[in-house]
Amino acid sequence: MSRLRLAAALLALTPLAALAQDRALTLKRIGAVPTTGDFDAGAAEIPAYDPVSRRLFVVNAAASTIDVIDLSNPAQPQRLTPISVAPFGAQANSVDVSNGLLAAAIEAPVKQDPGVVVFFNTQTLAPLSTVTVGALPDMVHFTANGTYAVVANEGEPNADYSVDPEGSVSVITVGNGTAPTVATASFARFNDQADALRAARVRLFGPGASVAQDLEPEYVASEPNERLAYVTLQENNAMAEIDLANARVREIRALGFKDHSQPGRGLDPSDRDGGIRIGNWPVLGWYMPDSVSLYRSGGESFLVMANEGDARDYDTFSEEARVKDLALNPATFPTAAALQADAAIGRLNVTTVNGDDDGDGQYERLYAFGARSFSIRRTDASLVWDSGDQLEQITAAANPRFFNADNTENNFDNRSDNKGPEPEGLALGRIAGRHYAFVGLERAGGVVVYDITDPTAPRFQHYLNPRDFSVDAETQLAEVGDLGPEGLIFIPRDESPNGRDLLVVANEISGSTSIYQVQISNR
């Protein structure tokens, strides 16, 4: 069977075919900020938009700048003079905008040292104030009314794991005409609760690390009333709840795992199986979300998470191994030899930290990184809905010749053994009374759109990938389209420069930033 026919057959077996017939929302790419010419260098990572100046601000790690884009005409965005972050640190990792303020999270020249958040005027671009935060500030997020700027300080160790700073969350009270003040929500009070957290399936495993050192905050979402924030702890497969007024970590909650042996929750685990083979396997997937966003439905708050997955891989410590290189317990895996073949799950990357339940060197369970999905959870971390294997099914049908391709090469099936399409960034939007999730797929590329108005039954709407697989990414960067969607933002029509709902996607591999117009059709 051809790859195209196989993909179509696979899709026909899922509810997606029916969902596609009910599509009402589509995306149209109406403009783009051309590539900077920096291939695979993070030249367009995280965007933020200011409706007053009609400017887009995009993190450019390659140039250590924040690129400034005039978005007055979304079909023809224009680059303006960028903001250099060199006077403040090594590079910006994140930006956000509120009430005429641009906040930039900037890491120190030595990643393990404290970073800073710098506030700029969005119209004059003048720096207004600088506050010191934790090590490796990875994401900055303004709360709904701009009272707080909340910063996820990842606190990654250095290459040989000899220096491992604490992860933390900085809560910056922005102030109204006064200098901002910063307080730290520390995880140190959980240092004596390591055993209990591990028993709850929070992944704590860094060499010699305390709980506070081991936890690595990644992304932030907050309640509209500005009382609580929720922070993903990606490598730890957990989330934290933060009391903003008191800058205090209230709870750490584990996120559990997906069972890929269950119907509708399969995966393609091999890059050497000769085709598209999404199926059920005796593998568990840690969710390990990167981005998170919050919306309200039926009077309740829900968190939407993109389950990218991320392994720790350092010079002196790595948790990654292929299934074929592990000893499997024959009682749990009676067909281990067949399973460990390259065309089965032998090539799949899994963690060595979890799964050897009795410590005898044989694995009773296999845990992969990420869940190849996006999820909706209540704020207590309980799972409401998960997209299962739909993202791989969707991309298989859309681009069967380049299923699970990497974001740097046009290579069929290359990422099946390692996190698949890799959902990473997401944005939420409310349009005509309905809620939508826009999820970026880091590897094969493109954006998947779901109607999430009913959090228990989201409906697939659209998948659009502007990547041109016919050209070589590295040598024809200006022609390739977009590679590696990293950061996404939704601009509602009442803030949009053209009066239409827009989606902006920054692409870290191609260094391009795309502007999509949201189109609603009658059902």
Short mmCIF file of C-alpha atoms in Angstrom, two decimals:
data_model
loop_
_atom_site.label_atom_id
_atom_site.label_comp_id
_atom_site.label_asym_id
_atom_site.label_seq_id
_atom_site.Cartn_x
_atom_site.Cartn_y
_atom_site.Cartn_z
CA MET A 1 0.00 0.00 0.00
CA SER A 2 1.35 3.47 -0.85
CA ARG A 3 2.05 5.95 1.93
CA LEU A 4 -0.77 8.17 0.66
CA ARG A 5 -3.31 5.32 0.63
CA LEU A 6 -2.12 4.13 4.02
CA ALA A 7 -2.51 7.57 5.54
CA ALA A 8 -6.00 7.90 4.09
CA ALA A 9 -6.94 4.49 5.42
CA LEU A 10 -5.66 5.34 8.86
CA LEU A 11 -7.59 8.58 8.94
CA ALA A 12 -10.80 6.86 7.85
CA LEU A 13 -10.61 4.70 10.96
CA THR A 14 -10.76 7.70 13.28
CA PRO A 15 -13.46 10.27 14.09
CA LEU A 16 -11.36 12.92 12.36
CA ALA A 17 -12.94 12.34 8.98
CA ALA A 18 -16.33 13.22 10.43
CA LEU A 19 -14.90 16.18 12.29
CA ALA A 20 -13.31 17.57 9.14
CA GLN A 21 -16.72 17.65 7.45
CA ASP A 22 -17.93 19.96 10.22
CA ARG A 23 -15.14 22.48 9.88
CA ALA A 24 -16.13 26.10 10.31
CA LEU A 25 -12.81 27.85 10.98
CA THR A 26 -9.84 28.02 8.65
CA LEU A 27 -6.61 30.00 8.51
CA LYS A 28 -5.33 32.04 5.60
CA ARG A 29 -1.71 33.18 5.54
CA ILE A 30 -1.97 36.81 4.51
CA GLY A 31 1.51 38.11 5.30
CA ALA A 32 4.93 37.26 6.63
CA VAL A 33 8.01 38.89 8.03
CA PRO A 34 10.71 37.35 5.81
CA THR A 35 13.45 35.21 7.25
CA THR A 36 16.48 36.94 8.71
CA GLY A 37 18.67 34.43 6.89
CA ASP A 38 19.72 32.75 10.11
CA PHE A 39 18.99 29.05 9.73
CA ASP A 40 18.23 27.06 12.88
CA ALA A 41 19.42 29.88 15.15
CA GLY A 42 16.27 30.99 16.96
CA ALA A 43 15.89 34.15 14.86
CA ALA A 44 12.11 34.28 15.46
CA GLU A 45 10.93 32.67 18.69
CA ILE A 46 8.31 34.38 20.86
CA PRO A 47 6.02 37.19 19.59
CA ALA A 48 3.98 39.81 21.45
CA TYR A 49 1.66 42.48 20.04
CA ASP A 50 0.90 46.02 21.18
CA PRO A 51 -2.49 47.24 19.87
CA VAL A 52 -1.71 50.90 20.58
CA SER A 53 1.44 51.18 18.47
CA ARG A 54 0.36 48.32 16.18
CA ARG A 55 3.77 46.82 16.64
CA LEU A 56 4.82 43.23 16.86
CA PHE A 57 7.80 42.36 19.07
CA VAL A 58 9.64 39.12 18.29
CA VAL A 59 12.49 37.50 20.19
CA ASN A 60 15.53 37.09 17.94
CA ALA A 61 18.07 34.98 19.82
CA ALA A 62 20.41 34.81 16.82
CA ALA A 63 21.02 38.58 16.90
CA SER A 64 20.45 39.13 20.65
CA THR A 65 17.65 41.53 19.78
CA ILE A 66 13.94 41.99 20.04
CA ASP A 67 12.81 42.58 16.49
CA VAL A 68 10.23 45.36 16.09
CA ILE A 69 7.66 44.90 13.32
CA ASP A 70 5.18 47.49 12.07
CA LEU A 71 1.94 45.51 11.73
CA SER A 72 -0.26 48.39 10.61
CA ASN A 73 -0.81 46.46 7.38
CA PRO A 74 -0.76 42.75 8.34
CA ALA A 75 -0.37 41.76 4.71
CA GLN A 76 2.86 43.77 4.45
CA PRO A 77 4.60 43.81 7.85
CA GLN A 78 7.68 46.02 7.96
CA ARG A 79 10.81 45.61 10.06
CA LEU A 80 11.77 48.62 12.17
CA THR A 81 14.94 49.25 14.17
CA PRO A 82 15.30 46.37 16.62
CA ILE A 83 15.93 46.61 20.36
CA SER A 84 19.35 45.32 21.39
CA VAL A 85 19.33 43.29 24.60
CA ALA A 86 23.15 43.21 24.81
CA PRO A 87 23.25 45.96 27.49
CA PHE A 88 21.10 43.77 29.74
CA GLY A 89 22.32 40.21 29.24
CA ALA A 90 22.94 37.45 26.73
CA GLN A 91 19.61 37.06 24.92
CA ALA A 92 15.89 37.47 25.40
CA ASN A 93 13.89 34.29 25.88
CA SER A 94 10.39 35.74 26.05
CA VAL A 95 8.37 38.93 25.65
CA ASP A 96 4.89 40.08 26.58
CA VAL A 97 2.95 43.35 26.28
CA SER A 98 0.41 45.09 28.51
CA ASN A 99 -0.79 48.69 28.86
CA GLY A 100 1.98 50.16 26.71
CA LEU A 101 4.72 48.15 28.43
CA LEU A 102 6.93 45.58 26.77
CA ALA A 103 8.45 43.09 29.23
CA ALA A 104 11.49 41.09 28.11
CA ALA A 105 12.90 38.12 30.03
CA ILE A 106 16.66 38.15 29.46
CA GLU A 107 19.09 35.46 30.55
CA ALA A 108 22.52 36.23 32.00
CA PRO A 109 25.75 35.62 30.03
CA VAL A 110 26.22 32.64 32.35
CA LYS A 111 22.87 30.85 32.22
CA GLN A 112 23.05 29.72 35.82
CA ASP A 113 23.31 33.31 37.10
CA PRO A 114 20.22 35.43 37.86
CA GLY A 115 18.60 36.98 34.81
CA VAL A 116 16.57 40.16 34.45
CA VAL A 117 13.25 41.43 33.18
CA VAL A 118 13.47 44.76 31.38
CA PHE A 119 10.42 46.96 30.77
CA PHE A 120 10.28 49.14 27.66
CA ASN A 121 7.84 51.75 26.39
CA THR A 122 6.17 50.17 23.36
CA GLN A 123 6.10 53.43 21.41
CA THR A 124 9.42 55.10 22.22
CA LEU A 125 11.18 51.74 22.82
CA ALA A 126 13.03 53.38 25.71
CA PRO A 127 13.99 51.09 28.60
CA LEU A 128 12.04 52.13 31.70
CA SER A 129 13.20 49.78 34.47
CA THR A 130 15.05 46.56 35.13
CA VAL A 131 14.47 43.97 37.86
CA THR A 132 16.55 40.95 38.76
CA VAL A 133 14.81 37.58 38.66
CA GLY A 134 15.92 33.94 38.87
CA ALA A 135 18.28 31.87 36.77
CA LEU A 136 17.31 31.44 33.12
CA PRO A 137 14.03 33.40 32.94
CA ASP A 138 12.36 31.39 30.19
CA MET A 139 8.91 32.96 29.99
CA VAL A 140 7.32 36.25 31.06
CA HIS A 141 3.55 36.61 31.24
CA PHE A 142 1.40 39.63 32.07
CA THR A 143 -1.75 38.90 34.03
CA ALA A 144 -5.09 40.03 32.59
CA ASN A 145 -5.02 43.63 33.84
CA GLY A 146 -1.26 43.99 33.82
CA THR A 147 -0.95 44.06 37.62
CA TYR A 148 1.75 41.38 37.58
CA ALA A 149 4.43 40.14 35.24
CA VAL A 150 5.00 36.50 36.15
CA VAL A 151 8.31 34.91 35.20
CA ALA A 152 9.16 31.20 34.93
CA ASN A 153 12.82 30.87 35.92
CA GLU A 154 13.88 27.50 34.55
CA GLY A 155 17.13 27.18 36.48
CA GLU A 156 18.80 24.69 34.13
CA PRO A 157 22.12 23.15 35.22
CA ASN A 158 25.34 23.72 33.33
CA ALA A 159 26.73 21.18 30.85
CA ASP A 160 28.50 18.97 33.38
CA TYR A 161 25.77 19.34 36.01
CA SER A 162 28.24 20.85 38.49
CA VAL A 163 26.08 23.97 38.92
CA ASP A 164 22.32 23.51 39.25
CA PRO A 165 20.47 26.68 40.31
CA GLU A 166 17.02 26.52 41.83
CA GLY A 167 13.99 26.86 39.62
CA SER A 168 11.63 29.58 40.77
CA VAL A 169 8.78 31.89 39.78
CA SER A 170 9.24 35.65 40.01
CA VAL A 171 6.14 37.75 40.63
CA ILE A 172 6.74 41.32 39.56
CA THR A 173 4.23 43.90 40.76
CA VAL A 174 4.29 46.29 37.85
CA GLY A 175 2.92 49.34 39.66
CA ASN A 176 1.14 52.38 38.29
CA GLY A 177 3.67 55.14 37.92
CA THR A 178 5.98 53.51 40.46
CA ALA A 179 9.00 51.30 40.03
CA PRO A 180 8.19 47.60 39.72
CA THR A 181 8.97 45.34 42.66
CA VAL A 182 9.79 41.65 42.51
CA ALA A 183 9.09 38.80 44.91
CA THR A 184 10.18 35.19 44.48
CA ALA A 185 7.90 32.18 44.73
CA SER A 186 10.44 29.59 45.84
CA PHE A 187 10.13 25.81 45.79
CA ALA A 188 12.55 25.45 48.74
CA ARG A 189 9.75 24.67 51.20
CA PHE A 190 9.18 21.40 49.29
CA ASN A 191 12.77 20.22 49.75
CA ASP A 192 11.77 17.87 52.57
CA GLN A 193 8.85 16.45 50.54
CA ALA A 194 10.86 14.74 47.81
CA ASP A 195 9.68 11.21 48.63
CA ALA A 196 6.03 12.23 48.73
CA LEU A 197 6.33 14.09 45.44
CA ARG A 198 8.01 11.12 43.76
CA ALA A 199 5.28 8.84 45.10
CA ALA A 200 2.77 11.18 43.43
CA ARG A 201 4.78 10.74 40.17
CA VAL A 202 6.48 14.11 40.06
CA ARG A 203 9.73 13.37 38.22
CA LEU A 204 12.59 14.32 40.56
CA PHE A 205 15.88 12.81 39.44
CA GLY A 206 18.63 15.41 38.87
CA PRO A 207 21.99 14.21 40.24
CA GLY A 208 22.33 15.46 43.82
CA ALA A 209 19.54 18.00 43.33
CA SER A 210 17.17 19.29 45.95
CA VAL A 211 13.51 19.59 45.00
CA ALA A 212 13.95 23.31 44.30
CA GLN A 213 16.98 22.63 42.12
CA ASP A 214 15.29 19.83 40.25
CA LEU A 215 12.07 21.67 39.34
CA GLU A 216 12.31 23.59 36.07
CA PRO A 217 9.46 26.10 35.46
CA GLU A 218 8.69 26.49 31.77
CA TYR A 219 5.50 28.42 30.96
CA VAL A 220 2.85 30.48 32.75
CA ALA A 221 -0.90 31.02 32.55
CA SER A 222 -3.06 32.97 35.00
CA GLU A 223 -6.65 33.42 36.14
CA PRO A 224 -8.55 36.48 34.85
CA ASN A 225 -8.96 37.71 38.45
CA GLU A 226 -5.13 37.79 38.79
CA ARG A 227 -5.14 35.71 41.99
CA LEU A 228 -3.55 32.48 40.81
CA ALA A 229 -1.04 31.46 38.15
CA TYR A 230 -0.25 28.00 36.86
CA VAL A 231 3.25 27.06 35.78
CA THR A 232 4.31 23.99 33.79
CA LEU A 233 7.30 22.06 35.12
CA GLN A 234 8.13 20.29 31.90
CA GLU A 235 10.99 17.92 32.73
CA ASN A 236 9.24 17.06 35.98
CA ASN A 237 5.90 16.24 34.29
CA ALA A 238 4.10 18.48 36.76
CA MET A 239 2.54 21.88 37.26
CA ALA A 240 2.65 24.40 40.10
CA GLU A 241 -0.08 26.67 41.42
CA ILE A 242 1.13 30.12 42.47
CA ASP A 243 -0.55 32.57 44.86
CA LEU A 244 0.33 35.83 43.14
CA ALA A 245 -0.44 38.32 45.91
CA ASN A 246 1.86 36.44 48.29
CA ALA A 247 4.34 35.11 45.70
CA ARG A 248 3.96 31.63 47.13
CA VAL A 249 3.86 28.17 45.59
CA ARG A 250 0.64 26.62 46.87
CA GLU A 251 0.77 23.19 45.26
CA ILE A 252 2.84 20.97 42.98
CA ARG A 253 0.68 18.57 40.98
CA ALA A 254 1.80 15.63 38.87
CA LEU A 255 0.30 15.25 35.40
CA GLY A 256 0.40 11.48 34.98
CA PHE A 257 0.99 9.63 31.73
CA LYS A 258 -0.73 8.44 28.57
CA ASP A 259 -1.13 4.72 27.87
CA HIS A 260 -0.26 4.26 24.19
CA SER A 261 -1.65 0.72 24.25
CA GLN A 262 -5.20 2.07 24.47
CA PRO A 263 -7.42 2.67 21.41
CA GLY A 264 -7.15 6.19 20.04
CA ARG A 265 -3.92 6.83 21.96
CA GLY A 266 -1.43 5.16 19.65
CA LEU A 267 1.79 6.44 18.10
CA ASP A 268 4.21 5.67 15.30
CA PRO A 269 7.29 4.66 17.33
CA SER A 270 9.83 3.89 14.61
CA ASP A 271 11.75 5.79 11.95
CA ARG A 272 12.69 2.48 10.33
CA ASP A 273 9.38 0.72 9.85
CA GLY A 274 9.07 1.65 6.19
CA GLY A 275 5.83 3.59 6.41
CA ILE A 276 3.17 5.34 8.46
CA ARG A 277 2.28 2.90 11.24
CA ILE A 278 0.30 4.61 13.97
CA GLY A 279 -0.74 1.89 16.35
CA ASN A 280 -1.02 0.75 19.93
CA TRP A 281 2.14 -0.29 21.73
CA PRO A 282 3.05 -1.17 25.35
CA VAL A 283 4.48 2.29 25.95
CA LEU A 284 3.56 5.04 28.40
CA GLY A 285 4.09 8.70 27.59
CA TRP A 286 4.90 11.37 30.15
CA TYR A 287 2.87 14.40 29.11
CA MET A 288 5.68 16.92 29.84
CA PRO A 289 3.87 20.04 28.55
CA ASP A 290 5.71 23.11 27.34
CA SER A 291 3.20 25.90 26.77
CA VAL A 292 -0.01 26.38 28.75
CA SER A 293 -2.93 28.77 28.45
CA LEU A 294 -6.15 29.26 30.40
CA TYR A 295 -9.76 29.86 29.38
CA ARG A 296 -13.12 29.93 31.12
CA SER A 297 -16.04 27.76 30.06
CA GLY A 298 -19.28 27.18 31.95
CA GLY A 299 -18.02 29.21 34.90
CA GLU A 300 -14.92 27.03 35.31
CA SER A 301 -11.26 27.55 34.44
CA PHE A 302 -9.49 25.08 32.16
CA LEU A 303 -5.83 24.75 31.23
CA VAL A 304 -4.78 23.85 27.69
CA MET A 305 -1.32 22.26 27.46
CA ALA A 306 0.90 21.33 24.50
CA ASN A 307 2.56 18.05 25.43
CA GLU A 308 5.94 18.44 23.76
CA GLY A 309 8.16 16.31 26.00
CA ASP A 310 11.75 17.06 26.97
CA ALA A 311 14.58 14.83 28.17
CA ARG A 312 17.56 15.80 30.27
CA ASP A 313 20.70 15.26 28.22
CA TYR A 314 23.93 16.69 29.63
CA ASP A 315 27.62 15.87 29.31
CA THR A 316 27.69 13.93 32.57
CA PHE A 317 24.07 12.82 32.79
CA SER A 318 21.56 11.68 30.20
CA GLU A 319 18.28 9.86 30.73
CA GLU A 320 17.67 8.90 27.09
CA ALA A 321 18.00 5.39 25.68
CA ARG A 322 16.44 3.39 22.88
CA VAL A 323 14.13 0.54 23.86
CA LYS A 324 16.36 -2.00 22.09
CA ASP A 325 19.25 -1.08 24.40
CA LEU A 326 17.33 -1.84 27.60
CA ALA A 327 16.83 -5.12 29.40
CA LEU A 328 13.09 -5.79 29.55
CA ASN A 329 11.45 -7.88 32.24
CA PRO A 330 10.27 -11.06 30.46
CA ALA A 331 7.25 -11.36 32.74
CA THR A 332 6.00 -7.94 31.64
CA PHE A 333 7.29 -8.15 28.06
CA PRO A 334 7.07 -11.83 27.01
CA THR A 335 7.64 -10.83 23.36
CA ALA A 336 10.58 -8.54 24.14
CA ALA A 337 12.71 -9.71 21.20
CA ALA A 338 10.00 -8.83 18.70
CA LEU A 339 9.21 -5.53 20.41
CA GLN A 340 12.86 -4.47 20.38
CA ALA A 341 13.17 -4.79 16.62
CA ASP A 342 13.85 -1.54 14.77
CA ALA A 343 10.54 -1.81 12.91
CA ALA A 344 8.63 -2.19 16.20
CA ILE A 345 9.56 -0.02 19.20
CA GLY A 346 13.28 -0.76 19.37
CA ARG A 347 14.19 2.67 18.02
CA LEU A 348 11.88 4.61 20.34
CA ASN A 349 13.61 6.97 22.77
CA VAL A 350 12.53 6.40 26.36
CA THR A 351 13.76 7.42 29.80
CA THR A 352 16.04 5.26 31.90
CA VAL A 353 14.98 7.12 35.05
CA ASN A 354 11.52 5.58 35.27
CA GLY A 355 10.25 2.07 34.58
CA ASP A 356 12.70 -0.18 36.43
CA ASP A 357 10.28 -0.50 39.30
CA ASP A 358 12.28 -2.85 41.52
CA GLY A 359 15.76 -1.58 40.64
CA ASP A 360 17.02 -4.91 39.28
CA GLY A 361 18.15 -3.50 35.93
CA GLN A 362 15.15 -4.85 34.02
CA TYR A 363 12.36 -2.52 32.93
CA GLU A 364 8.77 -3.34 33.77
CA ARG A 365 7.44 -0.23 32.04
CA LEU A 366 8.60 2.01 29.21
CA TYR A 367 8.09 5.77 29.37
CA ALA A 368 8.49 7.95 26.28
CA PHE A 369 8.96 11.72 26.30
CA GLY A 370 5.84 13.77 25.62
CA ALA A 371 2.40 12.56 24.60
CA ARG A 372 2.29 13.79 20.96
CA SER A 373 -0.91 15.61 21.84
CA PHE A 374 -2.48 18.59 23.52
CA SER A 375 -4.62 18.26 26.61
CA ILE A 376 -7.31 20.11 28.51
CA ARG A 377 -7.16 19.92 32.30
CA ARG A 378 -8.90 21.42 35.26
CA THR A 379 -6.75 23.63 37.42
CA ASP A 380 -6.35 20.76 39.91
CA ALA A 381 -4.45 19.00 37.08
CA SER A 382 -7.17 16.40 36.46
CA LEU A 383 -7.38 15.44 32.80
CA VAL A 384 -10.58 16.45 31.00
CA TRP A 385 -9.63 15.60 27.40
CA ASP A 386 -6.59 14.65 25.35
CA SER A 387 -6.17 14.64 21.58
CA GLY A 388 -4.80 11.09 21.68
CA ASP A 389 -3.13 10.18 18.40
CA GLN A 390 -5.10 12.73 16.36
CA LEU A 391 -2.14 15.01 15.65
CA GLU A 392 -0.19 12.20 14.00
CA GLN A 393 -3.32 11.11 12.14
CA ILE A 394 -3.93 14.65 10.88
CA THR A 395 -0.37 15.21 9.69
CA ALA A 396 -0.25 11.74 8.10
CA ALA A 397 -3.27 12.59 5.97
CA ALA A 398 -2.10 16.11 5.12
CA ASN A 399 1.53 15.36 4.15
CA PRO A 400 2.01 11.58 3.87
CA ARG A 401 5.29 11.89 1.96
CA PHE A 402 6.77 13.91 4.80
CA PHE A 403 5.05 12.37 7.81
CA ASN A 404 6.97 13.09 11.03
CA ALA A 405 9.69 14.95 9.15
CA ASP A 406 12.20 16.99 11.10
CA ASN A 407 12.15 20.77 10.95
CA THR A 408 15.58 21.02 9.34
CA GLU A 409 15.34 18.34 6.64
CA ASN A 410 12.71 16.91 4.30
CA ASN A 411 13.07 13.39 5.63
CA PHE A 412 10.05 11.07 5.83
CA ASP A 413 9.38 9.45 9.23
CA ASN A 414 12.52 10.89 10.83
CA ARG A 415 10.89 11.94 14.12
CA SER A 416 8.68 8.92 14.75
CA ASP A 417 11.19 7.50 17.21
CA ASN A 418 11.40 10.80 19.08
CA LYS A 419 8.25 12.77 20.01
CA GLY A 420 6.62 12.74 16.57
CA PRO A 421 5.13 16.09 15.45
CA GLU A 422 6.12 17.64 18.80
CA PRO A 423 3.37 20.09 19.76
CA GLU A 424 5.06 22.98 21.55
CA GLY A 425 3.47 26.41 21.27
CA LEU A 426 -0.19 27.29 21.51
CA ALA A 427 -2.57 30.23 21.61
CA LEU A 428 -6.24 30.47 22.52
CA GLY A 429 -8.83 32.75 20.95
CA ARG A 430 -12.49 33.55 21.46
CA ILE A 431 -14.35 34.15 18.21
CA ALA A 432 -18.10 34.69 17.80
CA GLY A 433 -18.74 33.29 21.25
CA ARG A 434 -16.67 30.13 20.76
CA HIS A 435 -13.21 29.15 22.07
CA TYR A 436 -10.45 27.89 19.79
CA ALA A 437 -7.01 26.40 20.37
CA PHE A 438 -4.21 26.99 17.86
CA VAL A 439 -1.40 24.47 18.35
CA GLY A 440 1.98 24.72 16.61
CA LEU A 441 3.75 21.50 15.59
CA GLU A 442 7.46 22.10 15.99
CA ARG A 443 8.83 19.40 13.70
CA ALA A 444 6.72 18.78 10.58
CA GLY A 445 5.40 22.32 10.98
CA GLY A 446 2.07 24.05 10.70
CA VAL A 447 -0.79 24.90 13.02
CA VAL A 448 -3.68 22.66 14.08
CA VAL A 449 -6.94 24.35 15.08
CA TYR A 450 -9.59 22.91 17.39
CA ASP A 451 -12.89 24.25 18.67
CA ILE A 452 -12.56 23.76 22.45
CA THR A 453 -15.80 25.48 23.50
CA ASP A 454 -16.85 22.22 25.13
CA PRO A 455 -13.68 21.18 26.99
CA THR A 456 -14.88 17.58 27.15
CA ALA A 457 -15.37 17.28 23.39
CA PRO A 458 -13.07 19.51 21.29
CA ARG A 459 -13.59 19.39 17.54
CA PHE A 460 -10.86 19.47 14.92
CA GLN A 461 -11.23 22.43 12.56
CA HIS A 462 -8.20 22.94 10.36
CA TYR A 463 -4.54 22.17 9.74
CA LEU A 464 -2.40 24.51 7.67
CA ASN A 465 1.31 24.07 7.02
CA PRO A 466 2.98 26.73 4.83
CA ARG A 467 6.23 24.75 4.63
CA ASP A 468 7.45 23.98 1.11
CA PHE A 469 8.84 20.43 1.23
CA SER A 470 10.11 20.67 -2.34
CA VAL A 471 13.06 22.90 -1.46
CA ASP A 472 16.11 22.37 0.74
CA ALA A 473 15.65 24.22 4.01
CA GLU A 474 19.23 25.23 4.65
CA THR A 475 20.23 26.30 1.14
CA GLN A 476 16.88 27.84 0.08
CA LEU A 477 15.74 29.39 3.33
CA ALA A 478 13.96 32.31 1.68
CA GLU A 479 11.78 29.91 -0.35
CA VAL A 480 11.04 27.22 2.23
CA GLY A 481 8.20 29.02 4.00
CA ASP A 482 8.06 28.41 7.74
CA LEU A 483 10.05 25.91 9.80
CA GLY A 484 9.77 25.21 13.51
CA PRO A 485 6.76 27.14 14.88
CA GLU A 486 7.79 28.21 18.38
CA GLY A 487 5.57 31.00 19.70
CA LEU A 488 1.95 31.80 18.78
CA ILE A 489 -0.32 34.70 19.71
CA PHE A 490 -3.95 35.40 18.88
CA ILE A 491 -4.94 39.00 18.13
CA PRO A 492 -8.72 39.54 18.52
CA ARG A 493 -10.46 41.73 15.97
CA ASP A 494 -11.07 44.56 18.45
CA GLU A 495 -7.27 44.92 18.82
CA SER A 496 -6.31 43.92 15.30
CA PRO A 497 -4.90 46.49 12.84
CA ASN A 498 -7.25 45.32 10.08
CA GLY A 499 -10.30 44.60 12.22
CA ARG A 500 -10.06 40.83 11.66
CA ASP A 501 -9.04 38.05 14.02
CA LEU A 502 -5.37 37.24 13.45
CA LEU A 503 -2.89 34.57 14.48
CA VAL A 504 0.84 35.31 14.56
CA VAL A 505 3.36 32.48 14.47
CA ALA A 506 7.11 32.92 15.03
CA ASN A 507 9.25 30.17 13.49
CA GLU A 508 12.62 29.53 15.13
CA ILE A 509 14.25 27.39 12.41
CA SER A 510 13.38 29.54 9.38
CA GLY A 511 13.56 32.83 11.30
CA SER A 512 10.29 33.93 9.70
CA THR A 513 7.10 35.24 11.31
CA SER A 514 3.73 34.56 9.67
CA ILE A 515 0.43 36.39 9.97
CA TYR A 516 -2.73 34.36 9.48
CA GLN A 517 -6.25 35.69 9.13
CA VAL A 518 -8.96 33.62 10.79
CA GLN A 519 -11.90 32.84 8.53
CA ILE A 520 -15.27 31.57 9.76
CA SER A 521 -17.67 29.90 7.36
CA ASN A 522 -21.26 28.81 7.87
CA ARG A 523 -21.64 25.23 8.99
#
